[in-house]
Amino acid sequence: MGLAQTLGMQVLDASPESTRVRLRVTEAGLNVHGTAHGGLLFSLADEAFAIISNLKAQAVAVETHLSFFRPARPGDELVAVATPERVGRTLATYRVEVRRGEEGEVLALFLGTVSRRAGVS
Amino acid sequence: MGLAQTLGMQVLDASPESTRVRLRVTEAGLNVHGTAHGGLLFSLADEAFAIISNLKAQAVAVETHLSFFRPARPGDELVAVATPERVGRTLATYRVEVRRGEEGEVLALFLGTVSRRAGVS
Amino acid sequence: MGLAQTLGMQVLDASPESTRVRLRVTEAGLNVHGTAHGGLLFSLADEAFAIISNLKAQAVAVETHLSFFRPARPGDELVAVATPERVGRTLATYRVEVRRGEEGEVLALFLGTVSRRAGVS
Amino acid sequence: MGLAQTLGMQVLDASPESTRVRLRVTEAGLNVHGTAHGGLLFSLADEAFAIISNLKAQAVAVETHLSFFRPARPGDELVAVATPERVGRTLATYRVEVRRGEEGEVLALFLGTVSRRAGVS
């Protein structure tokens, strides 16, 4: 059990080049305006970020930046797509797009940096 | 119903000068390492940010930055304390500290900016 | 006269799809370690960001995020390449890569958001 | 010689608790709108950040966030005040306020994180 399960996330694929996680927006994930809570979008992006950054190293999140572009609504299927920006020896930065559907528009853009110890699969 | 309720948040106080939201870390909010998921810390901070920024305006989140300082563990009581950095006519920026307990150490530091329409209480 | 001229910047091209600005690292732009000052990398990225965001609107910078990947050294020719992430009616977000040479590796990654009034070319 | 000298910066004081750097806005630091270039504000904040983070360690900048609140104009005396948010063993985060005058309003808010090796004064 954990937050990913609590919020109904599903890992679509996980590789160092691209990791995708899916989630359907339900009432349990809304804010007071009736749209997806910022925390829901972040949690989805952060899960993809955590998975991709830990595939080939032991990684701990240092900081993240999230830009909100468009609201998500109940019933929307969100897909977070994480890709590496730069993977160094002790630090790595990843980009995560939160999309409406696998090919849909970008609702939020996440950038995150981890501190890592390589080779500790 | 909504994410704040799903994750068990409780508003301690809400004023334009300081807004505080509380949450106890449970198994439902963990990551695979057994500590609080980044999404849980963000959701708590984001809730305090949403409340304080909407008290005297209609506000929409533009972007947020989150730095992770220390992990939170099951049983920890987290308190997010939001305060204004700068409130302008069309934009406002808030700082949110996520603390272990009301007076405890800062586990994460959140900074967020909203686009706002004032006087739309 | 202005900062762009003070630091020796040269605009390579400017369009809403891609804007590039160049600068050669000299002694006047170093930090105490003898590498390019963070302010030099930021200034170059910020200039490309300012140009691209003002091409089709009157834009004011709201916030920026900059990740440092690798140091730049005296003699390096740096090229900042700005592209749009999302252009909305009142807000727009741009990505700027600071590269060593036009095709070289990314030394720094910049993300910036402006508040804009469209159609005020 | 270096960027700090090129832009006319002056260190007011430097301690691990608070480091301040001053700069007067001249024509050499403007943007096309006739106000201080974002790069000038960043450079000043980044200099204070570099100084404070290297006082008790060997530090390398990882990432920075900058929010712009109000424009600075020619003749304005700017003071960047850096203070620690959290200093850990391998990472440290600092806050830098760029003020108009030593006691004036905050024009820009900077947050930066370094990777550090302690005890390497």
XYZ file of C-alpha atoms in Angstrom:
484
model
C 0.000 0.000 0.000
C 1.099 3.584 -0.569
C 0.138 6.863 -2.185
C 0.396 5.522 -5.735
C -2.173 2.860 -4.877
C -4.337 5.238 -2.836
C -4.637 7.517 -5.860
C -5.073 4.679 -8.366
C -1.850 5.013 -10.354
C -0.754 2.439 -12.896
C 2.777 2.166 -14.324
C 2.597 1.836 -18.129
C 6.304 1.337 -18.747
C 9.542 2.047 -16.965
C 12.898 2.481 -18.676
C 15.764 4.952 -18.156
C 14.786 6.646 -21.432
C 11.054 6.992 -20.721
C 8.772 6.064 -17.867
C 5.011 6.532 -17.965
C 2.422 6.387 -15.185
C -1.351 6.683 -15.616
C -4.165 7.830 -13.346
C -7.860 8.557 -13.845
C -9.192 11.678 -12.126
C -11.971 10.810 -9.688
C -13.855 12.745 -7.018
C -11.251 11.626 -4.492
C -8.640 13.756 -6.242
C -10.423 17.089 -6.698
C -9.958 20.547 -5.192
C -12.724 22.906 -4.058
C -13.165 24.192 -7.634
C -14.117 20.702 -8.841
C -10.976 20.245 -10.939
C -7.983 18.026 -10.220
C -6.063 19.146 -7.114
C -2.549 20.413 -7.786
C -1.402 17.695 -5.425
C -2.881 15.036 -7.690
C -1.001 16.287 -10.761
C 2.192 16.601 -8.727
C 1.821 13.147 -7.172
C 1.469 11.554 -10.596
C 4.498 13.414 -11.989
C 6.515 12.713 -8.845
C 5.777 8.996 -9.065
C 7.093 8.831 -12.650
C 10.106 10.907 -11.514
C 10.779 8.568 -8.577
C 10.550 5.464 -10.747
C 12.786 6.660 -13.577
C 15.417 8.147 -11.248
C 15.702 4.921 -9.218
C 16.035 2.514 -12.159
C 19.836 2.640 -12.298
C 20.741 4.331 -9.027
C 19.608 4.959 -5.486
C 18.041 8.388 -5.785
C 16.654 10.956 -3.362
C 14.612 13.948 -4.553
C 16.298 17.321 -4.006
C 13.855 19.765 -5.557
C 11.074 20.008 -8.101
C 9.412 22.714 -10.170
C 5.863 22.421 -11.483
C 4.104 24.713 -13.975
C 0.341 24.456 -14.346
C -0.928 24.993 -17.897
C -4.520 23.695 -18.013
C -6.954 22.154 -15.515
C -7.794 18.432 -15.449
C -11.358 17.306 -14.837
C -13.160 14.307 -13.346
C -12.973 11.411 -15.771
C -9.804 12.646 -17.463
C -7.142 10.017 -17.907
C -3.780 11.562 -17.101
C -0.456 10.181 -18.260
C 2.849 11.367 -16.814
C 5.796 10.881 -19.160
C 9.234 11.168 -17.544
C 12.422 11.566 -19.586
C 15.998 12.424 -18.549
C 17.321 15.965 -19.023
C 20.755 15.170 -17.674
C 22.075 12.229 -15.692
C 25.346 12.908 -13.908
C 27.325 10.899 -11.407
C 25.840 12.410 -8.237
C 22.937 14.466 -9.563
C 20.288 13.897 -12.224
C 17.468 16.031 -13.604
C 14.296 14.729 -15.229
C 11.430 16.318 -17.121
C 7.892 15.024 -16.651
C 4.948 16.044 -18.810
C 1.471 15.412 -17.430
C -0.743 14.853 -20.460
C -4.478 14.369 -20.956
C -4.369 10.907 -22.481
C -1.229 9.405 -23.975
C -1.127 11.802 -26.918
C -3.136 14.698 -25.503
C -2.155 18.218 -24.565
C 0.257 18.967 -21.750
C -1.600 20.019 -18.587
C 1.415 20.468 -16.359
C 5.187 20.481 -16.755
C 7.388 19.105 -13.972
C 11.152 19.335 -13.610
C 12.911 17.488 -10.818
C 16.445 16.887 -9.564
C 17.690 13.953 -7.504
C 20.839 13.249 -5.568
C 22.010 9.800 -6.617
C 24.435 6.990 -5.956
C 25.004 5.188 -9.229
C 25.351 1.460 -9.690
C 23.235 0.686 -6.653
C 20.408 -0.620 -8.781
C -15.143 14.878 -1.030
C -11.782 15.732 -2.560
C -8.058 15.159 -2.224
C -7.771 17.043 1.069
C -10.307 14.657 2.600
C -8.843 11.591 0.888
C -5.481 12.321 2.470
C -6.935 13.303 5.851
C -6.061 16.993 5.932
C -7.399 19.341 8.578
C -7.338 23.143 8.347
C -5.989 24.623 11.611
C -6.496 28.278 10.735
C -6.894 30.382 7.623
C -6.057 34.065 7.377
C -4.290 36.158 4.717
C -1.283 36.437 7.050
C -0.960 32.760 7.923
C -2.807 29.600 6.983
C -2.039 26.203 8.474
C -3.116 22.721 7.398
C -2.345 19.478 9.225
C -2.030 15.856 8.135
C -0.853 12.654 9.788
C 1.332 10.386 7.668
C -0.247 6.951 7.285
C 0.522 3.912 5.132
C -1.801 5.340 2.471
C 0.649 8.186 1.854
C 3.986 6.383 1.590
C 6.414 5.788 -1.256
C 8.294 2.534 -1.968
C 11.015 3.502 0.513
C 8.473 3.554 3.366
C 8.687 7.319 3.882
C 6.121 9.977 2.982
C 5.634 10.249 -0.793
C 6.762 13.566 -2.281
C 3.205 13.911 -3.522
C 1.906 13.825 0.033
C 4.181 16.667 1.168
C 3.333 18.652 -1.944
C -0.420 18.059 -1.579
C -0.364 19.364 1.977
C 1.643 22.471 1.023
C -0.483 23.033 -2.057
C -3.676 22.885 -0.007
C -2.417 25.599 2.360
C -1.288 27.612 -0.687
C -4.712 27.243 -2.358
C -6.552 28.300 0.780
C -4.455 31.366 1.594
C -4.343 32.588 -2.010
C -8.132 32.356 -2.415
C -9.081 34.169 0.807
C -9.242 37.625 -0.755
C -9.187 36.888 -4.471
C -10.024 34.300 -7.091
C -6.679 32.644 -7.622
C -5.279 30.065 -10.043
C -1.896 28.403 -9.486
C 0.751 29.292 -12.046
C 3.835 27.481 -10.795
C 5.375 26.001 -7.675
C 8.830 25.078 -6.442
C 9.434 22.461 -3.750
C 12.697 21.658 -1.975
C 12.946 18.447 0.047
C 15.056 18.733 3.202
C 14.254 15.710 5.373
C 12.014 12.633 5.040
C 8.700 12.270 6.909
C 7.752 8.923 8.412
C 4.561 7.014 9.242
C 2.974 8.530 12.321
C 4.540 11.952 11.821
C 2.128 14.833 12.139
C 2.880 17.360 9.419
C 1.848 20.994 9.510
C 2.014 23.232 6.443
C 2.328 26.925 7.271
C 1.597 29.317 4.398
C 2.564 32.994 4.510
C 2.583 35.680 1.803
C 5.861 36.667 0.127
C 4.282 39.299 -2.091
C 0.670 39.980 -3.011
C 0.231 42.122 -6.113
C -2.826 43.052 -8.135
C -2.678 40.213 -10.658
C -0.002 37.932 -9.216
C 0.845 36.735 -5.730
C 3.594 34.534 -4.305
C 3.394 32.497 -1.105
C 5.867 30.523 0.965
C 4.803 27.294 2.627
C 6.901 25.432 5.179
C 6.041 21.798 5.815
C 7.028 21.127 9.425
C 7.134 18.020 11.625
C 4.660 19.161 14.254
C 3.671 22.768 14.745
C 7.070 23.817 16.045
C 9.250 21.111 14.551
C 11.929 21.189 11.910
C 11.182 22.104 8.306
C 10.930 18.984 6.134
C 10.127 20.722 2.864
C 9.990 24.286 1.571
C 7.377 25.246 -1.021
C 7.111 28.466 -3.004
C 4.099 29.084 -5.217
C 2.728 31.812 -7.478
C -0.905 32.405 -8.422
C -2.621 34.516 -11.030
C -5.380 36.400 -9.231
C -8.389 38.632 -9.625
C -8.672 40.732 -6.480
C -11.866 41.667 -4.685
C -13.648 38.536 -5.804
C -13.689 37.167 -2.286
C 23.552 50.279 -24.285
C 22.405 47.635 -21.829
C 23.360 44.359 -20.198
C 23.217 42.380 -23.446
C 25.806 44.709 -24.956
C 27.872 44.898 -21.767
C 28.222 41.125 -21.788
C 28.750 40.885 -25.562
C 25.596 39.052 -26.592
C 24.608 38.608 -30.230
C 21.138 37.594 -31.409
C 21.423 34.790 -33.982
C 17.735 34.561 -34.861
C 14.432 35.496 -33.306
C 11.118 33.824 -34.095
C 8.218 32.683 -31.902
C 9.268 29.075 -32.539
C 12.957 29.467 -31.729
C 15.180 32.325 -30.647
C 18.928 32.018 -30.241
C 21.443 34.328 -28.580
C 25.218 33.854 -28.511
C 27.972 34.976 -26.142
C 31.657 34.198 -25.753
C 32.892 33.672 -22.195
C 35.615 36.175 -21.322
C 37.397 37.130 -18.110
C 34.734 39.775 -17.526
C 32.130 37.049 -16.977
C 33.896 34.685 -14.572
C 33.338 33.764 -10.924
C 36.051 33.242 -8.300
C 36.549 29.637 -9.450
C 37.579 30.846 -12.925
C 34.509 29.417 -14.648
C 31.522 31.290 -16.061
C 29.525 33.040 -13.321
C 26.012 31.686 -12.838
C 24.830 35.208 -13.566
C 26.408 35.065 -17.013
C 24.601 31.842 -17.946
C 21.350 33.223 -16.537
C 21.728 36.570 -18.323
C 22.197 34.837 -21.660
C 19.181 32.557 -21.136
C 17.083 35.435 -19.821
C 17.873 37.554 -22.876
C 16.661 34.794 -25.232
C 13.598 34.382 -22.989
C 12.874 38.139 -23.055
C 13.195 38.309 -26.834
C 11.023 35.302 -27.669
C 8.312 36.219 -25.155
C 8.012 39.794 -26.470
C 7.801 38.946 -30.171
C 4.005 38.712 -30.256
C 2.984 40.265 -26.954
C 4.022 42.688 -24.251
C 5.531 40.354 -21.689
C 6.819 40.718 -18.134
C 8.842 37.968 -16.449
C 7.120 36.315 -13.482
C 9.556 33.624 -12.441
C 12.407 31.501 -13.724
C 14.079 28.231 -12.807
C 17.663 27.415 -13.741
C 19.466 24.079 -13.391
C 23.240 23.995 -13.719
C 24.602 20.874 -15.425
C 28.202 21.601 -16.410
C 30.600 24.574 -16.057
C 31.490 26.908 -18.931
C 35.069 28.114 -19.327
C 36.862 31.164 -20.752
C 36.798 31.027 -24.539
C 33.652 28.877 -24.680
C 31.033 30.098 -27.109
C 27.627 29.737 -25.485
C 24.342 29.614 -27.383
C 20.978 29.997 -25.646
C 18.111 28.392 -27.544
C 14.631 29.462 -26.435
C 11.494 27.553 -27.449
C 7.899 27.806 -26.236
C 6.543 25.246 -23.774
C 3.058 26.748 -23.681
C 1.725 30.107 -24.833
C -1.613 31.051 -23.293
C -3.613 34.257 -23.404
C -2.236 35.851 -20.226
C 0.663 33.561 -19.336
C 3.385 31.851 -21.338
C 6.204 29.485 -20.424
C 9.456 29.038 -22.344
C 12.362 26.610 -22.169
C 15.887 27.829 -22.797
C 18.862 25.536 -23.221
C 22.313 27.051 -22.781
C 24.636 25.001 -25.001
C 28.394 24.961 -25.585
C 28.363 25.879 -29.270
C 25.302 25.564 -31.465
C 25.237 21.792 -31.352
C 27.146 21.177 -28.147
C 26.120 19.752 -24.821
C 23.603 21.483 -22.568
C 25.370 23.374 -19.771
C 22.267 24.817 -18.136
C 18.507 24.437 -18.455
C 16.262 27.469 -17.905
C 12.483 27.554 -17.615
C 10.674 30.874 -17.429
C 7.119 32.177 -17.229
C 5.853 35.591 -18.331
C 2.657 37.499 -17.788
C 1.574 38.774 -21.184
C -0.832 40.982 -23.072
C -1.289 39.499 -26.518
C -1.571 41.398 -29.778
C 0.519 44.279 -28.470
C 3.370 43.390 -30.785
C 38.464 40.598 -12.710
C 35.163 38.822 -13.091
C 31.426 39.361 -13.433
C 31.037 40.834 -9.948
C 33.558 43.530 -10.827
C 32.198 44.032 -14.344
C 28.777 44.788 -12.877
C 30.126 46.881 -9.989
C 29.190 44.664 -7.042
C 30.411 45.347 -3.530
C 30.309 42.829 -0.673
C 28.849 44.487 2.453
C 29.335 41.571 4.814
C 29.783 37.831 4.593
C 28.898 35.380 7.339
C 27.186 31.970 7.311
C 24.113 33.607 8.886
C 23.789 36.532 6.489
C 25.728 37.752 3.472
C 24.973 40.998 1.674
C 26.125 42.298 -1.699
C 25.351 45.723 -3.173
C 25.128 47.070 -6.717
C 23.957 50.327 -8.275
C 21.854 50.004 -11.427
C 23.495 51.803 -14.334
C 22.832 51.963 -18.063
C 25.194 49.021 -18.516
C 22.714 46.741 -16.711
C 19.414 47.592 -18.387
C 17.071 45.674 -20.676
C 15.267 47.070 -23.725
C 12.463 48.425 -21.519
C 14.927 50.651 -19.667
C 14.649 48.793 -16.374
C 17.192 46.488 -14.759
C 17.780 43.346 -16.819
C 16.637 40.136 -15.153
C 20.219 38.984 -15.535
C 21.432 41.860 -13.390
C 19.080 40.981 -10.518
C 19.986 37.310 -10.822
C 23.732 38.012 -10.965
C 23.563 40.036 -7.762
C 21.532 37.357 -5.945
C 23.739 34.586 -7.322
C 26.878 36.352 -6.089
C 25.503 36.550 -2.538
C 24.445 32.894 -2.847
C 27.913 31.843 -4.057
C 29.647 33.695 -1.251
C 27.497 32.430 1.609
C 27.466 28.839 0.372
C 31.263 28.705 0.050
C 32.092 30.149 3.473
C 32.238 26.802 5.258
C 32.327 24.336 2.399
C 33.261 23.853 -1.222
C 29.943 24.390 -2.945
C 28.652 24.021 -6.505
C 25.280 25.455 -7.567
C 22.689 22.839 -8.496
C 19.614 24.906 -9.255
C 18.005 28.259 -8.559
C 14.525 29.753 -8.635
C 13.879 33.477 -9.074
C 10.581 35.327 -8.716
C 10.321 38.885 -10.030
C 8.121 41.172 -7.928
C 8.898 44.761 -8.980
C 11.208 46.422 -11.547
C 14.464 48.161 -10.605
C 15.439 51.398 -12.313
C 18.648 53.269 -13.216
C 20.125 54.815 -10.093
C 18.519 52.283 -7.740
C 20.877 50.830 -5.189
C 20.157 47.108 -4.881
C 21.132 44.958 -1.920
C 21.008 41.164 -2.036
C 20.623 39.550 1.380
C 21.398 35.826 1.536
C 20.373 33.644 4.481
C 20.400 29.866 4.949
C 17.166 27.888 4.630
C 18.767 24.568 5.406
C 22.380 23.456 5.471
C 22.856 19.704 5.259
C 25.948 17.558 4.878
C 25.928 17.301 1.077
C 23.247 19.805 0.076
C 22.331 23.284 1.236
C 19.565 25.715 0.291
C 19.707 29.502 0.647
C 17.198 32.319 0.281
C 18.265 35.623 -1.230
C 16.126 38.748 -1.200
C 17.023 41.498 -3.651
C 15.940 44.743 -2.007
C 15.841 48.369 -3.128
C 18.223 49.798 -0.558
C 19.152 48.001 2.630
C 15.713 48.333 4.163
C 13.608 48.780 1.030
C 10.983 46.611 -0.581
C 11.803 43.201 -2.037
C 12.167 43.392 -5.821
C 13.031 39.760 -6.423
C 13.156 36.553 -4.395
C 15.832 33.959 -5.140
C 16.107 30.413 -3.810
C 19.156 28.319 -4.593
C 20.551 24.895 -3.785
C 24.201 23.827 -3.783
C 25.951 20.494 -3.665
C 28.640 20.800 -0.994
C 31.633 19.175 0.603
C 31.815 20.380 4.188
C 34.955 21.329 6.080
C 36.793 22.279 2.934
C 36.709 25.942 3.859
